[in-house]
Short mmCIF file of C-alpha atoms and ligand atoms in Angstrom, two decimals:
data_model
loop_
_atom_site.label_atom_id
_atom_site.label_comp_id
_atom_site.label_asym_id
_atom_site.label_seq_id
_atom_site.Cartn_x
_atom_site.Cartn_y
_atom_site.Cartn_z
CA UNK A 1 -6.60 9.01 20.19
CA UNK A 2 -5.71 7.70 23.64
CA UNK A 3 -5.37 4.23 24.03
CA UNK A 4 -5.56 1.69 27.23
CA UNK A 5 -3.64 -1.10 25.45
CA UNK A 6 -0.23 -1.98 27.11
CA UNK A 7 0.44 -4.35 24.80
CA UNK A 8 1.18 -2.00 22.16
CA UNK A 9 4.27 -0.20 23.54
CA UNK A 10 6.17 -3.42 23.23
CA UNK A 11 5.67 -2.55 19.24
CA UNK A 12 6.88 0.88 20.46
CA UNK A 13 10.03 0.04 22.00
CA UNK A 14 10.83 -3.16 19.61
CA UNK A 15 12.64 -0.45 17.47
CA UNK A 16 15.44 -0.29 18.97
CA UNK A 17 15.73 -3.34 20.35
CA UNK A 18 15.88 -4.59 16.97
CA UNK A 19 18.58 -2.02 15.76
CA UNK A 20 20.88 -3.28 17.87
CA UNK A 21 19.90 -7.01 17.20
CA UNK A 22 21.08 -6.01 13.38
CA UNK A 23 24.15 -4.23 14.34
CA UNK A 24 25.48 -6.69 16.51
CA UNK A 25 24.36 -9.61 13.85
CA UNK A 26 26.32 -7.44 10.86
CA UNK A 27 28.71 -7.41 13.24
CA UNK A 28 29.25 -11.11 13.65
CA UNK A 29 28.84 -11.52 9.93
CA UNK A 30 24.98 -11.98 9.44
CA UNK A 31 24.12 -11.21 5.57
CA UNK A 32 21.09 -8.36 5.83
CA UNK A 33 18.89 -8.08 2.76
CA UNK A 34 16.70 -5.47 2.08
CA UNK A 35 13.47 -5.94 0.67
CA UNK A 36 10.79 -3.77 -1.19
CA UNK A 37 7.80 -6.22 -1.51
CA UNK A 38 5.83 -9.53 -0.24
CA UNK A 39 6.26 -11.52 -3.39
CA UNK A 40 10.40 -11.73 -1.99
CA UNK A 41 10.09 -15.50 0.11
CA UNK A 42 11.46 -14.48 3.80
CA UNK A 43 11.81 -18.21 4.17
CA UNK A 44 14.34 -18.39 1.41
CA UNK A 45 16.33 -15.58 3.12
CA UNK A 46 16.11 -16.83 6.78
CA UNK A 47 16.76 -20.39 5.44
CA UNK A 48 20.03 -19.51 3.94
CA UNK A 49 21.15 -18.01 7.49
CA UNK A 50 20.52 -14.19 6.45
CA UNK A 51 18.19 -11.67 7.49
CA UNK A 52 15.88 -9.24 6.04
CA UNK A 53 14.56 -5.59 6.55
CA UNK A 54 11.88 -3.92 4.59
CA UNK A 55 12.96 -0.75 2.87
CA UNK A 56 9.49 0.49 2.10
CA UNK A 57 9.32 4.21 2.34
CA UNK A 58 6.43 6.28 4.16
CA UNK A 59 7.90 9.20 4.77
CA UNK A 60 7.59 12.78 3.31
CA UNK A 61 11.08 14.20 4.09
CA UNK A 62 13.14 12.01 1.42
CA UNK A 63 10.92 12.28 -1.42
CA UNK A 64 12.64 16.06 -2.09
CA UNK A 65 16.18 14.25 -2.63
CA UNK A 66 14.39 11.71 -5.20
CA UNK A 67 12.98 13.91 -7.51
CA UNK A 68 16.67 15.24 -7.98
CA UNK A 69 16.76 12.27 -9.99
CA UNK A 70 12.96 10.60 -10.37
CA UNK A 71 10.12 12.25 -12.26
CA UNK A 72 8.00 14.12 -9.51
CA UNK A 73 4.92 12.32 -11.24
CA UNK A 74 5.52 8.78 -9.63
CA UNK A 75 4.27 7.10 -6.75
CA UNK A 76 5.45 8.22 -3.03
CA UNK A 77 6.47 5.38 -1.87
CA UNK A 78 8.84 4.92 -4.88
CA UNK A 79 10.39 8.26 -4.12
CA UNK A 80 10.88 7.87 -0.57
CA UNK A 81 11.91 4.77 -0.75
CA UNK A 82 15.00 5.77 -3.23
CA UNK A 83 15.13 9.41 -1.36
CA UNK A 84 16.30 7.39 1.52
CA UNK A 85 18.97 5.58 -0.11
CA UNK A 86 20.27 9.05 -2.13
CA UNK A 87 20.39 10.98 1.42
CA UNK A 88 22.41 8.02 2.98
CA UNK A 89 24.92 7.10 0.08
CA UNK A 90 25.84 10.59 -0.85
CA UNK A 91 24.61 12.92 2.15
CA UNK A 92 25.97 10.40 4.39
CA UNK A 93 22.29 11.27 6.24
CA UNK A 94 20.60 8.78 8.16
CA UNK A 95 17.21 10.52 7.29
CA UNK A 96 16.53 6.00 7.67
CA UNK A 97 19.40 4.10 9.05
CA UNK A 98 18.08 0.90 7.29
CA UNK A 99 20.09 1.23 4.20
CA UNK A 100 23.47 1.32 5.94
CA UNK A 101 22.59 -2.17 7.50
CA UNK A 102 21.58 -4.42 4.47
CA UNK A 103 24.09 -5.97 2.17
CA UNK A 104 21.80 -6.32 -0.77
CA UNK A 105 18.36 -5.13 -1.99
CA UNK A 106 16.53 -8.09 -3.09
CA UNK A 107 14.11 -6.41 -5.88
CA UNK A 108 11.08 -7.69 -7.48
CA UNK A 109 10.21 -7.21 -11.44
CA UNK A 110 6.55 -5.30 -10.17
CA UNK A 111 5.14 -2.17 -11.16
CA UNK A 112 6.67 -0.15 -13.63
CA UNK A 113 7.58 2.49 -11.21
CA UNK A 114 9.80 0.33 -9.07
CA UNK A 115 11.20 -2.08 -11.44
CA UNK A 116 13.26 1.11 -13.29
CA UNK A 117 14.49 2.14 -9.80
CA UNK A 118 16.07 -0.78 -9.18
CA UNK A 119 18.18 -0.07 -12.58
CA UNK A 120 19.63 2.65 -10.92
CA UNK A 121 19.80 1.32 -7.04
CA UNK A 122 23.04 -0.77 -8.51
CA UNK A 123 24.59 2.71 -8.16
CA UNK A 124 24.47 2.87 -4.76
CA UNK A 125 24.34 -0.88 -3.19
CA UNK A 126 24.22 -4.18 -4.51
CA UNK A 127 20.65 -5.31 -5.67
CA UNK A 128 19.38 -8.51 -6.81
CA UNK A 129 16.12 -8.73 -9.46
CA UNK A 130 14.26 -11.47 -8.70
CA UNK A 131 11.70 -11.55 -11.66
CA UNK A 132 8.02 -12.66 -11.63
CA UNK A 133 5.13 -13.73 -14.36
CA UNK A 134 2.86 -11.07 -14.68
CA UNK A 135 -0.05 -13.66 -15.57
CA UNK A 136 0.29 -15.77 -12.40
CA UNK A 137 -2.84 -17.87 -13.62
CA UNK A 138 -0.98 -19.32 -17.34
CA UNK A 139 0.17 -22.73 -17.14
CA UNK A 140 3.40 -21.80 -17.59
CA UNK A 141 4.02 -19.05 -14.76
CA UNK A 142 4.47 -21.37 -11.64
CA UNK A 143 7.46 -23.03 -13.39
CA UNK A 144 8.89 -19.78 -14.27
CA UNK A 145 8.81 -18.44 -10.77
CA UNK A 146 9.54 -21.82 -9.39
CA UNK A 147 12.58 -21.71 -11.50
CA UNK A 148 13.07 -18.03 -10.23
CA UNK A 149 12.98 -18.79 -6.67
CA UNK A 150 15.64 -21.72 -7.17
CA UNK A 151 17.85 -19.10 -8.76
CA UNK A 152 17.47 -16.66 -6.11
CA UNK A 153 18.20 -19.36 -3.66
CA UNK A 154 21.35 -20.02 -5.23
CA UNK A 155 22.36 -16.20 -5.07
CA UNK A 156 21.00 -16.48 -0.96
CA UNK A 157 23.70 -19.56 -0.82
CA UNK A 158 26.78 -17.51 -2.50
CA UNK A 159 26.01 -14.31 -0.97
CA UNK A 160 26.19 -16.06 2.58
CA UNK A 161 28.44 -19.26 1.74
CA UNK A 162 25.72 -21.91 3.40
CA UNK A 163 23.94 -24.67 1.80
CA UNK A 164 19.98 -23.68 1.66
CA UNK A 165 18.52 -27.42 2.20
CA UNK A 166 14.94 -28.77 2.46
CA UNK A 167 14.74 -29.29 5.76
CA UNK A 168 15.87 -25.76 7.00
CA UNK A 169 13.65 -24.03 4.21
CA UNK A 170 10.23 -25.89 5.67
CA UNK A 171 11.28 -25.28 9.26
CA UNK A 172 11.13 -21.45 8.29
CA UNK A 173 7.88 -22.13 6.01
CA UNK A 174 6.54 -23.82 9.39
CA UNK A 175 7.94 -19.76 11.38
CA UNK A 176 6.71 -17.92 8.51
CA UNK A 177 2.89 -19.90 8.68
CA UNK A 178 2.67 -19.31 12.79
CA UNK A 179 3.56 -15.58 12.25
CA UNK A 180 0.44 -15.99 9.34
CA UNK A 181 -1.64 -17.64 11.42
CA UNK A 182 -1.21 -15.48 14.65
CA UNK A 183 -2.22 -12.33 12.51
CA UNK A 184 -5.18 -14.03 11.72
CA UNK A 185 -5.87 -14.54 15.02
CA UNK A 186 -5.53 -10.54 15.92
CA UNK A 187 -7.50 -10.20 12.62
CA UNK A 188 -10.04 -12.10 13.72
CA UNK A 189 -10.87 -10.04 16.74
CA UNK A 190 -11.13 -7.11 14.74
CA UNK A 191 -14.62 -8.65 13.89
CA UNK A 192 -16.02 -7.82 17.30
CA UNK A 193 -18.95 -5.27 17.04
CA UNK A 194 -17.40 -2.57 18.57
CA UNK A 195 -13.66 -3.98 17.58
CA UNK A 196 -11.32 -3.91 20.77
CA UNK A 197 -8.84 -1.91 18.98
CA UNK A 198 -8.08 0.89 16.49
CA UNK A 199 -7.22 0.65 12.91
CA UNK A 200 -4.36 3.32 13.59
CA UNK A 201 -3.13 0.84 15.89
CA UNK A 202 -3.01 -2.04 14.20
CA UNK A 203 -1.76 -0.48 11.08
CA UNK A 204 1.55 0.93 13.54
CA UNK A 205 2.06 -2.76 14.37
CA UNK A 206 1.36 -4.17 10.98
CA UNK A 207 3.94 -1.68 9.47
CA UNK A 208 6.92 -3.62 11.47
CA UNK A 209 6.03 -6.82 10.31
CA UNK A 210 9.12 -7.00 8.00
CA UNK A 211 11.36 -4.84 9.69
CA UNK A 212 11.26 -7.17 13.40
CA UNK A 213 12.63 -10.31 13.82
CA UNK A 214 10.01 -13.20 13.01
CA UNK A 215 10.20 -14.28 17.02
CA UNK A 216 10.31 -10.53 18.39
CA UNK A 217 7.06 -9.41 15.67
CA UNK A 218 5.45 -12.89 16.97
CA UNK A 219 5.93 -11.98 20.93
CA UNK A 220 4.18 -9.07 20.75
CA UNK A 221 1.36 -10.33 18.24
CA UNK A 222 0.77 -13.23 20.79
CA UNK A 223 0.75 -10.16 24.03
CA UNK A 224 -1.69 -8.39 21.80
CA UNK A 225 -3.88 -10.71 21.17
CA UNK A 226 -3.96 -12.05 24.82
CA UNK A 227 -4.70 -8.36 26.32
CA UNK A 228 -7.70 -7.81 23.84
CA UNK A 229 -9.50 -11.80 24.37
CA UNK A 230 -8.60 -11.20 28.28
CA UNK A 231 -8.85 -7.47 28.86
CA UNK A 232 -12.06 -6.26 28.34
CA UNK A 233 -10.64 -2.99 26.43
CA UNK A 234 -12.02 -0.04 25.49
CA UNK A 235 -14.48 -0.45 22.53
CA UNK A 236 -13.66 1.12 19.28
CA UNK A 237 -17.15 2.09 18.06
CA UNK A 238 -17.83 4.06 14.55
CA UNK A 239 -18.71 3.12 11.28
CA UNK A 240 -16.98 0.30 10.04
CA UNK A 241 -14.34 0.78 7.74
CA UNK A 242 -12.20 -1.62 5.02
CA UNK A 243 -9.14 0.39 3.47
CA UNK A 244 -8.36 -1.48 0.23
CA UNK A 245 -5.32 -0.77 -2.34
CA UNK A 246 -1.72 0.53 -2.17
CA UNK A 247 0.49 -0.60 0.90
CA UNK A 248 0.61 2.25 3.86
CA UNK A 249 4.68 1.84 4.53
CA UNK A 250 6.08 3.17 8.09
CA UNK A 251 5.76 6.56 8.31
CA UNK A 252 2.48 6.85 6.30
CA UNK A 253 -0.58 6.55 8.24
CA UNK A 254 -2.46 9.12 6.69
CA UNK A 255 -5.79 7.27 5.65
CA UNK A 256 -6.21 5.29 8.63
CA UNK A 257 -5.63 8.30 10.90
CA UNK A 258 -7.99 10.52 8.95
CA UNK A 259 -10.87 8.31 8.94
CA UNK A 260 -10.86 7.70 12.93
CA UNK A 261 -10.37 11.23 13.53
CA UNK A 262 -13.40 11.74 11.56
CA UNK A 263 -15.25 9.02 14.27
CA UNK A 264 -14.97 5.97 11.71
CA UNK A 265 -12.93 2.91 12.72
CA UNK A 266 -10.91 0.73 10.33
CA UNK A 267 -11.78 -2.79 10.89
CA UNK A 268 -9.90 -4.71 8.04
CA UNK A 269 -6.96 -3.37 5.51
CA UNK A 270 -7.10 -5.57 2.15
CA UNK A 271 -3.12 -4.16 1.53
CA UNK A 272 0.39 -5.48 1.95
CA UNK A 273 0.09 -3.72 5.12
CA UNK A 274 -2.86 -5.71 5.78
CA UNK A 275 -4.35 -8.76 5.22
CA UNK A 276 -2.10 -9.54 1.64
CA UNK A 277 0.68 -10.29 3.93
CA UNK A 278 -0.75 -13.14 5.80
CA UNK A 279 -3.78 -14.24 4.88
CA UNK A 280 -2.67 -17.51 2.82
CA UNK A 281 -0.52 -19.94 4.31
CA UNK A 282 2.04 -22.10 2.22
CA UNK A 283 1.45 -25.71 2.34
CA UNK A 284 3.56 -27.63 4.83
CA UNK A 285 3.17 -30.81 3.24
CA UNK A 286 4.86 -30.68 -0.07
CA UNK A 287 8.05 -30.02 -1.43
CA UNK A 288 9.22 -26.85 0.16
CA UNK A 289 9.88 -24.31 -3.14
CA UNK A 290 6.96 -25.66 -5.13
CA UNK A 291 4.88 -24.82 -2.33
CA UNK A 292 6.37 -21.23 -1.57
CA UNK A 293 5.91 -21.03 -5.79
CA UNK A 294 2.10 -21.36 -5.39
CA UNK A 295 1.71 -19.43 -2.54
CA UNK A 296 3.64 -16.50 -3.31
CA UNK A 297 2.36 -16.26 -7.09
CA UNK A 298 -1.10 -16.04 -5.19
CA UNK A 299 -0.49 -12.62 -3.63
CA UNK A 300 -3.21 -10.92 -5.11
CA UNK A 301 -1.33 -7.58 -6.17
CA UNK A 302 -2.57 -5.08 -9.07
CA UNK A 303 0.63 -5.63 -11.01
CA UNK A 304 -0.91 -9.13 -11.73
CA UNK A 305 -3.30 -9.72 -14.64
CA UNK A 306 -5.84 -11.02 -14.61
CA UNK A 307 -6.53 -9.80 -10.80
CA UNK A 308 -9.62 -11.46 -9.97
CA UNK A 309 -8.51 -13.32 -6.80
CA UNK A 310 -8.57 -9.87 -5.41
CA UNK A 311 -11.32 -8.66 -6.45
CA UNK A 312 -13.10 -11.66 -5.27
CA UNK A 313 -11.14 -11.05 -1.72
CA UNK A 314 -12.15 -7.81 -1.21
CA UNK A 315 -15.36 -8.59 -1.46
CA UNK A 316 -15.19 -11.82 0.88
CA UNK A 317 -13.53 -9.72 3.37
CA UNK A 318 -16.14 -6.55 3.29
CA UNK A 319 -18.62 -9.59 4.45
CA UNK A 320 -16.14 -11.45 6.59
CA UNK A 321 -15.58 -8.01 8.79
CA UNK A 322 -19.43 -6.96 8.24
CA UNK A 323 -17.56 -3.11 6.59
CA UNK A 324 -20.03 -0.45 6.28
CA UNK A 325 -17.95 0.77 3.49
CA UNK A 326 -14.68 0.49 1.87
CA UNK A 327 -12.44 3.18 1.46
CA UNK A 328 -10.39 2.58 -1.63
CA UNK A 329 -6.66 4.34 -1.27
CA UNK A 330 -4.84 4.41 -4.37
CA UNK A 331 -0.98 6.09 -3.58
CA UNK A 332 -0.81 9.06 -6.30
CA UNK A 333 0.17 7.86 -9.56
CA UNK A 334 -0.14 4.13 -8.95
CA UNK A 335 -1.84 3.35 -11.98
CA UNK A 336 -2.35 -0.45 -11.40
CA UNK A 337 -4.44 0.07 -7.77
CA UNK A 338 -6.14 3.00 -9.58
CA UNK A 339 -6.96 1.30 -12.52
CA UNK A 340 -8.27 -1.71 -10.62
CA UNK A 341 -10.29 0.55 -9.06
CA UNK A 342 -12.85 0.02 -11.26
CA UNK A 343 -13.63 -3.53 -11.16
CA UNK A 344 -13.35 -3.35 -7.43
CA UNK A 345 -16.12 -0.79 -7.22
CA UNK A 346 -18.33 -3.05 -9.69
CA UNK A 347 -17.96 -5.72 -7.73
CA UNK A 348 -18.72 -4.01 -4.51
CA UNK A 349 -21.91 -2.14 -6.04
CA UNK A 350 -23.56 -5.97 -7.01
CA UNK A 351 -23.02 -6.16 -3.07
CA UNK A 352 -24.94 -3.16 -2.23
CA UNK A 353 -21.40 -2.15 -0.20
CA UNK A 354 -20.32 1.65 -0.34
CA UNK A 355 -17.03 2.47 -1.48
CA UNK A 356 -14.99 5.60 -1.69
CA UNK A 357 -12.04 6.03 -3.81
CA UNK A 358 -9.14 8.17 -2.49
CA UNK A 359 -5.54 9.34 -4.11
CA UNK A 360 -3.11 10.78 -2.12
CA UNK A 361 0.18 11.26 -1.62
CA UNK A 362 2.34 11.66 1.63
CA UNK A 363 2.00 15.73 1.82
CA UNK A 364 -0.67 17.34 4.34
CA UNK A 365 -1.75 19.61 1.15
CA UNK A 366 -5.34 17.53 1.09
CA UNK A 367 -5.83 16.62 4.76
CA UNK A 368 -8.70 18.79 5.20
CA UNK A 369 -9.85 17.97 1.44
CA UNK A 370 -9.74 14.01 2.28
CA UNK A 371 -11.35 14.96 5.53
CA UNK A 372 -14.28 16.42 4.29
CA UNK A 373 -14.74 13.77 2.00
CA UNK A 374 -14.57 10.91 4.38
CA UNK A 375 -16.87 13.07 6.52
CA UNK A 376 -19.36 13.18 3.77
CA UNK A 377 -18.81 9.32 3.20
CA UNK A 378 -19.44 8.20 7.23
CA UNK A 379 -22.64 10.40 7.16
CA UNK A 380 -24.23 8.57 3.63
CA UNK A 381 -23.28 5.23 5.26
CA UNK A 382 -24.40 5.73 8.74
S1 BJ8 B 401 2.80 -7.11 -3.56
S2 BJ8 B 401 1.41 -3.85 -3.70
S3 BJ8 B 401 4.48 -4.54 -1.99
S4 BJ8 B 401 4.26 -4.61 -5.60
S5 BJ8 B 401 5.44 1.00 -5.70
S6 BJ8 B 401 2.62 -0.90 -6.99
S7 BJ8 B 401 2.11 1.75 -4.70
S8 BJ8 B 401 3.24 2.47 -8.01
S9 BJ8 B 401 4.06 -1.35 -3.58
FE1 BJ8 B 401 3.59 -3.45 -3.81
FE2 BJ8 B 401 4.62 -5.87 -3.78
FE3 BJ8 B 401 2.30 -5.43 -4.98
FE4 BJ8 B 401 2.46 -5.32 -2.36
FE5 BJ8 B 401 1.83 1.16 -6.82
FE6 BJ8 B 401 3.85 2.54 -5.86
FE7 BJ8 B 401 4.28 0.52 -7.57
FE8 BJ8 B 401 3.50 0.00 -5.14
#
């Protein structure tokens, strides 16, 4: 779909931009970590003086090297993800350059899926666990984690020989908050009746989030958001649409695509590509690491139990954004999104709000299947 928005080619040509930022800051002696998931703090790893890249996978054409080692029946983003890494450290392939710039892979104890990948990353670069409660609501989880973040802090301050104090950590809580509340900002617009921009388009910008620098990411945020409040753009009309469930990492923008070329727009994403990433901000006004503690252990993923926080989000948001109906996207065989599924759906019925449920996986096998189904959706809602 054609698009009148300027703004958005700064997103386009940030890549590069960026890839040389991280080669000539490896270069100079810049730690880069590599990260897999929003519950690892970027203000712990920008506070200690390193940098991060997200090593999410969304692409189809590494998931063949993985399951030369992975069962076939796990999630995509799993196997891409760890395809990558295969086709660099023993092709030598850059099928993603990212793994040849970080110095670690800062891991999180999630899903099932992930957490036994990261016993076998070690093979191929350096990776650090950190480890989470899975009941985030007992009385005893926030000291855990807080006691986890501490720890991983300490690893930030060997792996890049600076002292990680106070002061430095809330200055990047205060970077990490304006990034937050920016994307609310461009959120927020989304609730225009036709929205001023495409979910497709937002998603493209949403997926770079980690990958950019916190300044570069917030630059073009801040252009995007002037050009839609002061260019009267081109509305984006169609039945309103909320994507809830499994993150959509670069290279996957399957769902969002499908349902606008099937005349629906996607108004809100309740994912870690989405509104998961930002929506919370940490408190600026208490001690730095017990406030990044509560925040983070508020990130209201499926591996959590109980997950009611998101249950009761999704449903705030399908009001908030005024959604038609939510399309729920579960990534094949990620049991904890697609066993949420149900209480999502329950919760959404007492609404009187429509939802469809959707697995896929990154192959074009069920394009036209998914097609006709969101087709079928759009007309009962419209
Ligand atoms: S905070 S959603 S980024 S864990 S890899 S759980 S799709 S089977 S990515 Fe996630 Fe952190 Fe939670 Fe977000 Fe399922 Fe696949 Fe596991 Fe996944």
């Amino acid at each position: 779909m054609p698009t009148s928005l300027s703004s958005l080619d700064y997103f386009r040509d940030s890549y590069e931009v960026r890839l040389a930022q991280l080669n000539e800051k490896r270069r100079k002696g810049t730690k880069i970590v590599g990260t897999f998931c929003l519950f690892v703090p970027d203000e712990i790893i920008f506070a200690a003086g390193a940098d991060r890249i997200v090593l999410c996978g969304g692409r189809t054409d590494t998931i063949h090297l993985a399951e030369q080692y992975l069962p076939r029946n796990i999630c995509p983003l799993i196997k891409s993800s760890f395809g990558a890494i295969v086709d660099a450290c023993c092709g030598g392939n850059l099928s993603c350059p990212h793994i040849q710039l970080v110095d670690v892979v800062v891991a999180e104890a999630t899903c099932d899926g992930k957490k036994k990948m990261y016993e076998i990353l070690p093979e191929y670069v350096p990776t650090y666990v950190l480890d989470l409660p899975q009941k985030p609501e007992s009385s005893e989880a926030i000291d855990y984690f807080l006691a986890e973040l501490r720890k991983f802090g300490g690893f930030m301050e060997k792996l890049t020989g600076n002292v990680l104090t106070d002061e430095v950590l809330k200055r990047e809580i205060q970077s990490s908050n304006e990034t937050r509340k920016l994307l609310r900002r461009l959120f927020d617009l989304r609730k225009l009746d036709p929205p001023p921009i495409l979910g497709s388009e937002i998603l493209s910008v949403m997926q770079k989030q980690f990958f950019l620098a916190p300044d570069q990411f917030r630059q073009g945020i801040s252009r995007l958001c002037e050009e839609l409040e002061n260019v009267i753009p081109e509305p984006r009309s169609g039945r309103r649409i909320m994507i809830s469930g499994c993150p959509m990492a670069a290279g996957n923008t399957k769902m969002s695509d499908i349902i606008e070329q099937k005349g629906g727009v996607t108004v809100v994403e309740e994912s870690c590509t989405g509104t998961r990433s930002f929506w919370d901000l940490v408190d600026e006004n208490r001690n730095p690491w017990d406030a990044l503690a509560e925040r983070y252990l508020e990130i209201p993923c499926a591996c959590m139990t109980p997950n009611d926080r998101r249950v009761a989000r999704i449903v705030d948001l399908a009001k908030q954004y005024n959604v038609d109906g939510v399309v729920y996207y579960t990534l094949q065989f990620c049991h904890a999104y697609n066993i949420e599924r149900l209480r999502v759906q329950q919760a959404l019925k007492k609404e009187k709000i429509p939802m469809l449920a959707i697995e896929s996986d990154y192959g074009d096998s069920d394009i036209e299947q998914i097609g006709v189904r969101i087709d079928a959706f759009l007309e009962m809602i419209s």
